[in-house]
Amino acid sequence: MTDDTNLQGIPAPEGDVDLIETEYDIGQDNIEGAVGPFGFDIHNPVFLISGLSIVAFVVYALLAPTQAADFFGWLRPALTSSFDWFFLLSANVFVIFCLALIVLPVGKVRLGGADATPDYSYAGWFAMLFAAGMGIGLMFFGVLEPAYYFATPWGDAPLGTIRPFAEDGTLIEANVQEARQMALAATSYHWALHPWAIYAVVALALALFTYNKGLPLTIRSAFYPLLGERVWGWWGHIIDTLAVFATLFGLATSLGFGAQQANAGLNYVYGIPQSITVQVILIVAITAVALISVLRGLDGGVKVLSEINMVMAFALLIFVLFAAGAATILSEFGEGIVGYFREVVPLSNPFGREDTGYMQGWTAFYWAWWISWSPFVGMFIARVSRGRTVREFVTCVLIIPSLVCVLWMAVFGGAAINDMIANPETSAVKANVIDTYSPELSLFAMLESLPMASITSTLGIILVIVFFVTSSDSGSLVIDTITAGGKIDAPVPQRVFWCTFEGLVAIALLIGGGLASLQAMVISTGLPFTVVLLLLCYAIWRGLKAEPT
Amino acid sequence: MFRHIMVPVDLGHADRLDRALGVAADLARHYGARVTYVGVTVPQPSTVAHNPEEFAEKLARFAAAETEVRGVVDAGSHPIVSHDPTIDLDGRLASAADELGADLIVMGSHIPRRFELRSHGGHLAALSHHSVMLVRDPA
């Protein structure tokens, strides 16, 4: 600890927050220097270990593709089927914990101290929350999931609901309403309270320990109540390295798959051939735009792009709503919400279930996926959330995005389901989701059933691409901050490095194979992180109780 | 000639700004100008302070110390909170000069904390409507 006259150190705690007194000075383990004209200010050893281990894993996946595919191809389903109960129960704990924070007196603690004011307007804040964490999923699963649950012929219907189509493909009118309501409820279960509670726990832990306790903005800071000063040593290095690892591989593998999906869309709409070359061009283009975004900064790039994307997504939502019949869709939205509240308890109960195909293949997989993304999304949410009270924060991260997601699923899924009901013989959605499984085409198949399909499909492809950009740029900022030991103002070349590195890893895996293996590995990190998140709930509770009220 | 001098300071490396601070103080005495010390911080904890409020206090103390040590008669401080100073630093400084009504900016050229892609001083001179004096540190 340094005294007040030395302006380089962290000073003694003061003011109306419960600052944690630590011997650690931000940046004390950093190395500053330059390679040629490029400056750096990196955390030793987190930067090097994460960078080198990422390269090592890429090389492993490229050199031993079959072995890697076999191992990780076995590992992920093995984890989600053995630990399904653990994922489901933990996610329930996160939801209950967050709901409790809204109603308990600790909810009035303000992030950043009693007098802090919010940095961002609600609009900018929501745009960034969505664009970083979920936008791309809405594009990919908005049609796929409700349509799939509605009519899956593979026996993995949620809670074993009755089927709306007979063996020969004819519609059974009497079963339609129940199947549709369950499809929307089961989709909403995956996109509403539970995933956002996972993000909220991580984001709140980071925001609290950064803004109120004065610790650096890295994942390890949230562990201070549990590990004490040891977070600045190897325990902390491991935690931060794991977070970098999950974030970079999560982004790179999604980028690889995203390029394949965008290519499939371009092929479906414009007949552009599906090839590695087109996909590499897409990755380069996405990375280039993400690079421009990070070079324009958080306010001038990331936020602007997120807002543009939200406007486009909203326009598409409104279009589908009216083109598919607003009255019907809105009544289905109401039906979906009622169904959600009716089914959320049976869906989230892990015991005595017979629908293991749904519970393990979808729910446990989703929970592992959200949890493996939570260090990245949580840290990004934390970065833009100073000045909100805990109650406001949890309400806004939990309730409002949940409503938007349920609405989105009701509109896109409802339109797709209605098309399947109206035209069971000719529906493109049914052909691409139920009769053959081409998930990447589900959105475009649904849009085809509505007017102006070529315009809306193009908008859909642009949205898919731009949502990737907004994940990629915010992810690069997060990784840059973690590997700079929590410094926000690390030199520009560092964020350029991470953004480019992510694109290169995606290209290497796309060409050499291994995207699926490494994505399976990332999702596998969901299991240890679940334990971590449970501990974070305790850390948050301890931290909030210590705040002056 | 000049009525209000703005001096951007990096509190994390204030020891390396000696020459620029001396020049600013001399000019202020010569022209009878007011001096405002401007610092940029982030909402998150940094090497300098836990939070923006604490940063503001430290900057104010810095300005007070300058008054005492270098005999600047009319000194003030102006903290700026930036979400992403790696990118916005120069732009925020340029607009701060406008807000403050400063007619001269005196700063250490290339605050020697790291080797950036571009020099902050040079970029600020390009962005600002006011006179900018860059003082290179002999070290």
PDB file of C-alpha atoms in Angstrom, chain A residues 109-321:
ATOM      1  CA  VAL A 109     -26.773  -1.230  -3.111  1.00  0.00           C
ATOM      2  CA  ARG A 110     -25.561   0.854  -6.042  1.00  0.00           C
ATOM      3  CA  LEU A 111     -22.746  -0.416  -8.261  1.00  0.00           C
ATOM      4  CA  GLY A 112     -20.026   2.202  -8.110  1.00  0.00           C
ATOM      5  CA  GLY A 113     -21.087   3.704  -4.777  1.00  0.00           C
ATOM      6  CA  ALA A 114     -24.185   5.481  -3.521  1.00  0.00           C
ATOM      7  CA  ASP A 115     -23.621   8.578  -5.661  1.00  0.00           C
ATOM      8  CA  ALA A 116     -22.635   6.864  -8.907  1.00  0.00           C
ATOM      9  CA  THR A 117     -24.697   7.641 -11.997  1.00  0.00           C
ATOM     10  CA  PRO A 118     -25.242   5.238 -14.915  1.00  0.00           C
ATOM     11  CA  ASP A 119     -22.689   5.482 -17.716  1.00  0.00           C
ATOM     12  CA  TYR A 120     -25.083   4.418 -20.460  1.00  0.00           C
ATOM     13  CA  SER A 121     -28.709   5.056 -21.343  1.00  0.00           C
ATOM     14  CA  TYR A 122     -31.064   2.083 -21.168  1.00  0.00           C
ATOM     15  CA  ALA A 123     -31.167   1.813 -24.967  1.00  0.00           C
ATOM     16  CA  GLY A 124     -27.393   1.669 -25.386  1.00  0.00           C
ATOM     17  CA  TRP A 125     -27.065  -0.670 -22.446  1.00  0.00           C
ATOM     18  CA  PHE A 126     -29.669  -3.186 -23.660  1.00  0.00           C
ATOM     19  CA  ALA A 127     -28.258  -3.093 -27.174  1.00  0.00           C
ATOM     20  CA  MET A 128     -24.839  -4.067 -25.850  1.00  0.00           C
ATOM     21  CA  LEU A 129     -26.213  -6.753 -23.496  1.00  0.00           C
ATOM     22  CA  PHE A 130     -27.978  -8.468 -26.360  1.00  0.00           C
ATOM     23  CA  ALA A 131     -25.393  -8.002 -29.031  1.00  0.00           C
ATOM     24  CA  ALA A 132     -22.589  -9.459 -26.937  1.00  0.00           C
ATOM     25  CA  GLY A 133     -24.381 -12.378 -25.401  1.00  0.00           C
ATOM     26  CA  MET A 134     -27.310 -13.600 -27.348  1.00  0.00           C
ATOM     27  CA  GLY A 135     -27.998 -11.909 -30.646  1.00  0.00           C
ATOM     28  CA  ILE A 136     -26.476 -14.627 -32.747  1.00  0.00           C
ATOM     29  CA  GLY A 137     -28.381 -17.332 -30.892  1.00  0.00           C
ATOM     30  CA  LEU A 138     -31.670 -15.576 -31.572  1.00  0.00           C
ATOM     31  CA  MET A 139     -30.907 -15.605 -35.281  1.00  0.00           C
ATOM     32  CA  PHE A 140     -29.903 -19.247 -35.316  1.00  0.00           C
ATOM     33  CA  PHE A 141     -32.395 -20.778 -32.887  1.00  0.00           C
ATOM     34  CA  GLY A 142     -35.366 -18.389 -33.184  1.00  0.00           C
ATOM     35  CA  VAL A 143     -36.999 -20.540 -35.827  1.00  0.00           C
ATOM     36  CA  LEU A 144     -35.156 -23.781 -35.305  1.00  0.00           C
ATOM     37  CA  GLU A 145     -36.013 -24.514 -31.717  1.00  0.00           C
ATOM     38  CA  PRO A 146     -39.770 -23.865 -31.589  1.00  0.00           C
ATOM     39  CA  ALA A 147     -40.239 -25.589 -34.958  1.00  0.00           C
ATOM     40  CA  TYR A 148     -38.154 -28.540 -33.844  1.00  0.00           C
ATOM     41  CA  TYR A 149     -39.900 -29.036 -30.498  1.00  0.00           C
ATOM     42  CA  PHE A 150     -43.270 -28.649 -32.161  1.00  0.00           C
ATOM     43  CA  ALA A 151     -42.852 -31.598 -34.468  1.00  0.00           C
ATOM     44  CA  THR A 152     -39.639 -33.486 -33.697  1.00  0.00           C
ATOM     45  CA  PRO A 153     -39.971 -37.021 -34.954  1.00  0.00           C
ATOM     46  CA  TRP A 154     -36.882 -38.179 -33.021  1.00  0.00           C
ATOM     47  CA  GLY A 155     -38.514 -38.694 -29.653  1.00  0.00           C
ATOM     48  CA  ASP A 156     -36.830 -35.747 -27.935  1.00  0.00           C
ATOM     49  CA  ALA A 157     -39.953 -33.646 -27.476  1.00  0.00           C
ATOM     50  CA  PRO A 158     -39.994 -31.625 -24.247  1.00  0.00           C
ATOM     51  CA  LEU A 159     -41.773 -33.550 -21.480  1.00  0.00           C
ATOM     52  CA  GLY A 160     -42.843 -36.062 -24.132  1.00  0.00           C
ATOM     53  CA  THR A 161     -45.650 -33.873 -25.505  1.00  0.00           C
ATOM     54  CA  ILE A 162     -48.034 -35.306 -28.045  1.00  0.00           C
ATOM     55  CA  ARG A 163     -47.088 -34.953 -31.720  1.00  0.00           C
ATOM     56  CA  PRO A 164     -49.003 -32.776 -34.170  1.00  0.00           C
ATOM     57  CA  PHE A 165     -48.150 -34.900 -37.211  1.00  0.00           C
ATOM     58  CA  ALA A 166     -49.078 -38.533 -37.788  1.00  0.00           C
ATOM     59  CA  GLU A 167     -46.537 -41.058 -39.126  1.00  0.00           C
ATOM     60  CA  ASP A 168     -47.596 -40.322 -42.699  1.00  0.00           C
ATOM     61  CA  GLY A 169     -47.087 -36.583 -42.194  1.00  0.00           C
ATOM     62  CA  THR A 170     -50.739 -35.576 -41.945  1.00  0.00           C
ATOM     63  CA  LEU A 171     -51.732 -32.967 -39.411  1.00  0.00           C
ATOM     64  CA  ILE A 172     -53.637 -34.037 -36.290  1.00  0.00           C
ATOM     65  CA  GLU A 173     -55.648 -30.875 -35.576  1.00  0.00           C
ATOM     66  CA  ALA A 174     -56.530 -31.874 -32.030  1.00  0.00           C
ATOM     67  CA  ASN A 175     -52.874 -31.964 -30.941  1.00  0.00           C
ATOM     68  CA  VAL A 176     -51.791 -28.681 -32.497  1.00  0.00           C
ATOM     69  CA  GLN A 177     -52.524 -26.271 -29.706  1.00  0.00           C
ATOM     70  CA  GLU A 178     -50.878 -28.282 -26.972  1.00  0.00           C
ATOM     71  CA  ALA A 179     -47.802 -29.055 -29.071  1.00  0.00           C
ATOM     72  CA  ARG A 180     -47.433 -25.391 -30.058  1.00  0.00           C
ATOM     73  CA  GLN A 181     -47.780 -24.101 -26.534  1.00  0.00           C
ATOM     74  CA  MET A 182     -45.230 -26.608 -25.253  1.00  0.00           C
ATOM     75  CA  ALA A 183     -42.828 -25.790 -28.111  1.00  0.00           C
ATOM     76  CA  LEU A 184     -42.907 -22.087 -27.220  1.00  0.00           C
ATOM     77  CA  ALA A 185     -42.691 -22.757 -23.476  1.00  0.00           C
ATOM     78  CA  ALA A 186     -39.774 -25.168 -23.827  1.00  0.00           C
ATOM     79  CA  THR A 187     -37.910 -22.704 -26.080  1.00  0.00           C
ATOM     80  CA  SER A 188     -38.578 -19.818 -23.711  1.00  0.00           C
ATOM     81  CA  TYR A 189     -37.243 -21.937 -20.866  1.00  0.00           C
ATOM     82  CA  HIS A 190     -33.862 -21.990 -22.644  1.00  0.00           C
ATOM     83  CA  TRP A 191     -33.819 -18.293 -23.522  1.00  0.00           C
ATOM     84  CA  ALA A 192     -35.559 -16.486 -20.689  1.00  0.00           C
ATOM     85  CA  LEU A 193     -34.757 -16.385 -16.962  1.00  0.00           C
ATOM     86  CA  HIS A 194     -32.201 -19.192 -16.705  1.00  0.00           C
ATOM     87  CA  PRO A 195     -29.536 -18.075 -19.201  1.00  0.00           C
ATOM     88  CA  TRP A 196     -29.827 -14.454 -18.147  1.00  0.00           C
ATOM     89  CA  ALA A 197     -29.501 -15.460 -14.496  1.00  0.00           C
ATOM     90  CA  ILE A 198     -26.232 -17.208 -15.398  1.00  0.00           C
ATOM     91  CA  TYR A 199     -24.941 -14.040 -17.075  1.00  0.00           C
ATOM     92  CA  ALA A 200     -26.282 -11.868 -14.257  1.00  0.00           C
ATOM     93  CA  VAL A 201     -24.412 -13.817 -11.553  1.00  0.00           C
ATOM     94  CA  VAL A 202     -21.052 -13.423 -13.278  1.00  0.00           C
ATOM     95  CA  ALA A 203     -21.692  -9.830 -14.324  1.00  0.00           C
ATOM     96  CA  LEU A 204     -22.870  -8.802 -10.868  1.00  0.00           C
ATOM     97  CA  ALA A 205     -19.908 -10.461  -9.160  1.00  0.00           C
ATOM     98  CA  LEU A 206     -17.471  -8.618 -11.429  1.00  0.00           C
ATOM     99  CA  ALA A 207     -19.280  -5.294 -11.237  1.00  0.00           C
ATOM    100  CA  LEU A 208     -19.509  -5.456  -7.443  1.00  0.00           C
ATOM    101  CA  PHE A 209     -15.883  -6.348  -6.858  1.00  0.00           C
ATOM    102  CA  THR A 210     -14.680  -3.850  -9.427  1.00  0.00           C
ATOM    103  CA  TYR A 211     -16.827  -0.785  -8.814  1.00  0.00           C
ATOM    104  CA  ASN A 212     -17.522  -1.136  -5.094  1.00  0.00           C
ATOM    105  CA  LYS A 213     -14.516  -3.021  -3.792  1.00  0.00           C
ATOM    106  CA  GLY A 214     -11.926  -1.348  -6.017  1.00  0.00           C
ATOM    107  CA  LEU A 215     -10.384  -4.529  -7.431  1.00  0.00           C
ATOM    108  CA  PRO A 216      -9.182  -4.770 -11.047  1.00  0.00           C
ATOM    109  CA  LEU A 217     -11.675  -5.728 -13.765  1.00  0.00           C
ATOM    110  CA  THR A 218     -10.637  -9.358 -14.211  1.00  0.00           C
ATOM    111  CA  ILE A 219     -12.447 -12.578 -13.377  1.00  0.00           C
ATOM    112  CA  ARG A 220     -10.158 -13.376 -10.439  1.00  0.00           C
ATOM    113  CA  SER A 221     -11.314 -10.316  -8.500  1.00  0.00           C
ATOM    114  CA  ALA A 222     -14.703 -11.915  -7.842  1.00  0.00           C
ATOM    115  CA  PHE A 223     -12.905 -14.687  -5.963  1.00  0.00           C
ATOM    116  CA  TYR A 224     -11.370 -12.358  -3.407  1.00  0.00           C
ATOM    117  CA  PRO A 225     -13.854 -13.262  -0.628  1.00  0.00           C
ATOM    118  CA  LEU A 226     -13.035 -16.935  -1.176  1.00  0.00           C
ATOM    119  CA  LEU A 227      -9.297 -16.901  -1.841  1.00  0.00           C
ATOM    120  CA  GLY A 228      -8.134 -13.651  -0.271  1.00  0.00           C
ATOM    121  CA  GLU A 229      -4.708 -12.423  -1.363  1.00  0.00           C
ATOM    122  CA  ARG A 230      -4.092 -15.734  -3.147  1.00  0.00           C
ATOM    123  CA  VAL A 231      -6.169 -14.468  -6.103  1.00  0.00           C
ATOM    124  CA  TRP A 232      -3.189 -12.398  -7.169  1.00  0.00           C
ATOM    125  CA  GLY A 233      -1.029 -15.538  -7.441  1.00  0.00           C
ATOM    126  CA  TRP A 234      -1.387 -18.779  -9.336  1.00  0.00           C
ATOM    127  CA  TRP A 235      -5.009 -19.368  -8.360  1.00  0.00           C
ATOM    128  CA  GLY A 236      -5.879 -16.121 -10.050  1.00  0.00           C
ATOM    129  CA  HIS A 237      -3.652 -16.817 -13.047  1.00  0.00           C
ATOM    130  CA  ILE A 238      -5.464 -20.110 -13.612  1.00  0.00           C
ATOM    131  CA  ILE A 239      -8.917 -18.529 -13.285  1.00  0.00           C
ATOM    132  CA  ASP A 240      -8.095 -15.711 -15.705  1.00  0.00           C
ATOM    133  CA  THR A 241      -6.369 -18.029 -18.167  1.00  0.00           C
ATOM    134  CA  LEU A 242      -9.397 -20.338 -18.205  1.00  0.00           C
ATOM    135  CA  ALA A 243     -11.656 -17.381 -18.866  1.00  0.00           C
ATOM    136  CA  VAL A 244      -9.478 -16.206 -21.770  1.00  0.00           C
ATOM    137  CA  PHE A 245      -9.382 -19.723 -23.088  1.00  0.00           C
ATOM    138  CA  ALA A 246     -13.161 -20.238 -22.974  1.00  0.00           C
ATOM    139  CA  THR A 247     -13.781 -16.805 -24.479  1.00  0.00           C
ATOM    140  CA  LEU A 248     -11.337 -17.079 -27.343  1.00  0.00           C
ATOM    141  CA  PHE A 249     -12.245 -20.632 -28.307  1.00  0.00           C
ATOM    142  CA  GLY A 250     -15.926 -19.927 -27.804  1.00  0.00           C
ATOM    143  CA  LEU A 251     -15.678 -16.977 -30.178  1.00  0.00           C
ATOM    144  CA  ALA A 252     -13.360 -18.635 -32.695  1.00  0.00           C
ATOM    145  CA  THR A 253     -15.418 -21.811 -33.004  1.00  0.00           C
ATOM    146  CA  SER A 254     -18.657 -19.832 -33.221  1.00  0.00           C
ATOM    147  CA  LEU A 255     -17.031 -17.656 -35.852  1.00  0.00           C
ATOM    148  CA  GLY A 256     -16.096 -20.762 -37.848  1.00  0.00           C
ATOM    149  CA  PHE A 257     -19.604 -22.190 -37.595  1.00  0.00           C
ATOM    150  CA  GLY A 258     -21.099 -18.762 -38.207  1.00  0.00           C
ATOM    151  CA  ALA A 259     -19.194 -18.506 -41.458  1.00  0.00           C
ATOM    152  CA  GLN A 260     -20.590 -21.895 -42.483  1.00  0.00           C
ATOM    153  CA  GLN A 261     -24.127 -20.776 -41.600  1.00  0.00           C
ATOM    154  CA  ALA A 262     -23.801 -17.477 -43.422  1.00  0.00           C
ATOM    155  CA  ASN A 263     -22.413 -19.388 -46.405  1.00  0.00           C
ATOM    156  CA  ALA A 264     -25.370 -21.787 -46.287  1.00  0.00           C
ATOM    157  CA  GLY A 265     -27.711 -18.778 -46.210  1.00  0.00           C
ATOM    158  CA  LEU A 266     -25.950 -17.142 -49.147  1.00  0.00           C
ATOM    159  CA  ASN A 267     -26.198 -20.413 -51.011  1.00  0.00           C
ATOM    160  CA  TYR A 268     -29.907 -20.823 -50.240  1.00  0.00           C
ATOM    161  CA  VAL A 269     -30.805 -17.258 -51.165  1.00  0.00           C
ATOM    162  CA  TYR A 270     -28.316 -16.367 -53.919  1.00  0.00           C
ATOM    163  CA  GLY A 271     -26.882 -19.696 -55.023  1.00  0.00           C
ATOM    164  CA  ILE A 272     -23.358 -18.693 -53.977  1.00  0.00           C
ATOM    165  CA  PRO A 273     -21.365 -21.950 -53.767  1.00  0.00           C
ATOM    166  CA  GLN A 274     -20.614 -23.444 -50.379  1.00  0.00           C
ATOM    167  CA  SER A 275     -16.862 -23.678 -50.094  1.00  0.00           C
ATOM    168  CA  ILE A 276     -14.022 -23.167 -47.663  1.00  0.00           C
ATOM    169  CA  THR A 277     -12.875 -20.177 -49.747  1.00  0.00           C
ATOM    170  CA  VAL A 278     -16.188 -18.355 -49.298  1.00  0.00           C
ATOM    171  CA  GLN A 279     -16.143 -19.159 -45.585  1.00  0.00           C
ATOM    172  CA  VAL A 280     -12.585 -17.910 -45.141  1.00  0.00           C
ATOM    173  CA  ILE A 281     -13.546 -14.703 -46.958  1.00  0.00           C
ATOM    174  CA  LEU A 282     -16.501 -14.332 -44.569  1.00  0.00           C
ATOM    175  CA  ILE A 283     -14.267 -14.815 -41.515  1.00  0.00           C
ATOM    176  CA  VAL A 284     -11.769 -12.298 -42.849  1.00  0.00           C
ATOM    177  CA  ALA A 285     -14.586  -9.814 -43.516  1.00  0.00           C
ATOM    178  CA  ILE A 286     -16.166 -10.323 -40.079  1.00  0.00           C
ATOM    179  CA  THR A 287     -12.777  -9.980 -38.384  1.00  0.00           C
ATOM    180  CA  ALA A 288     -11.975  -6.872 -40.421  1.00  0.00           C
ATOM    181  CA  VAL A 289     -15.216  -5.175 -39.392  1.00  0.00           C
ATOM    182  CA  ALA A 290     -14.675  -6.251 -35.768  1.00  0.00           C
ATOM    183  CA  LEU A 291     -11.193  -4.777 -35.982  1.00  0.00           C
ATOM    184  CA  ILE A 292     -12.547  -1.437 -37.198  1.00  0.00           C
ATOM    185  CA  SER A 293     -15.070  -1.579 -34.369  1.00  0.00           C
ATOM    186  CA  VAL A 294     -12.462  -2.154 -31.631  1.00  0.00           C
ATOM    187  CA  LEU A 295     -10.255   0.524 -33.153  1.00  0.00           C
ATOM    188  CA  ARG A 296     -13.138   2.967 -32.943  1.00  0.00           C
ATOM    189  CA  GLY A 297     -13.466   2.069 -29.275  1.00  0.00           C
ATOM    190  CA  LEU A 298     -16.256   1.043 -26.941  1.00  0.00           C
ATOM    191  CA  ASP A 299     -18.451   4.103 -27.514  1.00  0.00           C
ATOM    192  CA  GLY A 300     -17.590   4.843 -31.147  1.00  0.00           C
ATOM    193  CA  GLY A 301     -17.527   1.262 -32.443  1.00  0.00           C
ATOM    194  CA  VAL A 302     -18.927  -1.501 -30.260  1.00  0.00           C
ATOM    195  CA  LYS A 303     -21.891   0.495 -28.953  1.00  0.00           C
ATOM    196  CA  VAL A 304     -22.775   2.030 -32.317  1.00  0.00           C
ATOM    197  CA  LEU A 305     -22.669  -1.328 -34.069  1.00  0.00           C
ATOM    198  CA  SER A 306     -24.766  -2.946 -31.318  1.00  0.00           C
ATOM    199  CA  GLU A 307     -27.379  -0.227 -31.664  1.00  0.00           C
ATOM    200  CA  ILE A 308     -27.495  -0.514 -35.453  1.00  0.00           C
ATOM    201  CA  ASN A 309     -27.931  -4.239 -35.076  1.00  0.00           C
ATOM    202  CA  MET A 310     -30.733  -3.885 -32.569  1.00  0.00           C
ATOM    203  CA  VAL A 311     -32.590  -1.524 -34.905  1.00  0.00           C
ATOM    204  CA  MET A 312     -32.223  -3.991 -37.796  1.00  0.00           C
ATOM    205  CA  ALA A 313     -33.252  -6.942 -35.611  1.00  0.00           C
ATOM    206  CA  PHE A 314     -36.254  -4.983 -34.341  1.00  0.00           C
ATOM    207  CA  ALA A 315     -37.240  -4.113 -37.913  1.00  0.00           C
ATOM    208  CA  LEU A 316     -37.086  -7.792 -38.859  1.00  0.00           C
ATOM    209  CA  LEU A 317     -39.117  -8.702 -35.766  1.00  0.00           C
ATOM    210  CA  ILE A 318     -41.827  -6.161 -36.613  1.00  0.00           C
ATOM    211  CA  PHE A 319     -41.892  -7.294 -40.220  1.00  0.00           C
ATOM    212  CA  VAL A 320     -42.307 -10.975 -39.318  1.00  0.00           C
ATOM    213  CA  LEU A 321     -44.902 -10.073 -36.685  1.00  0.00           C
TER     214      LEU A 321
END
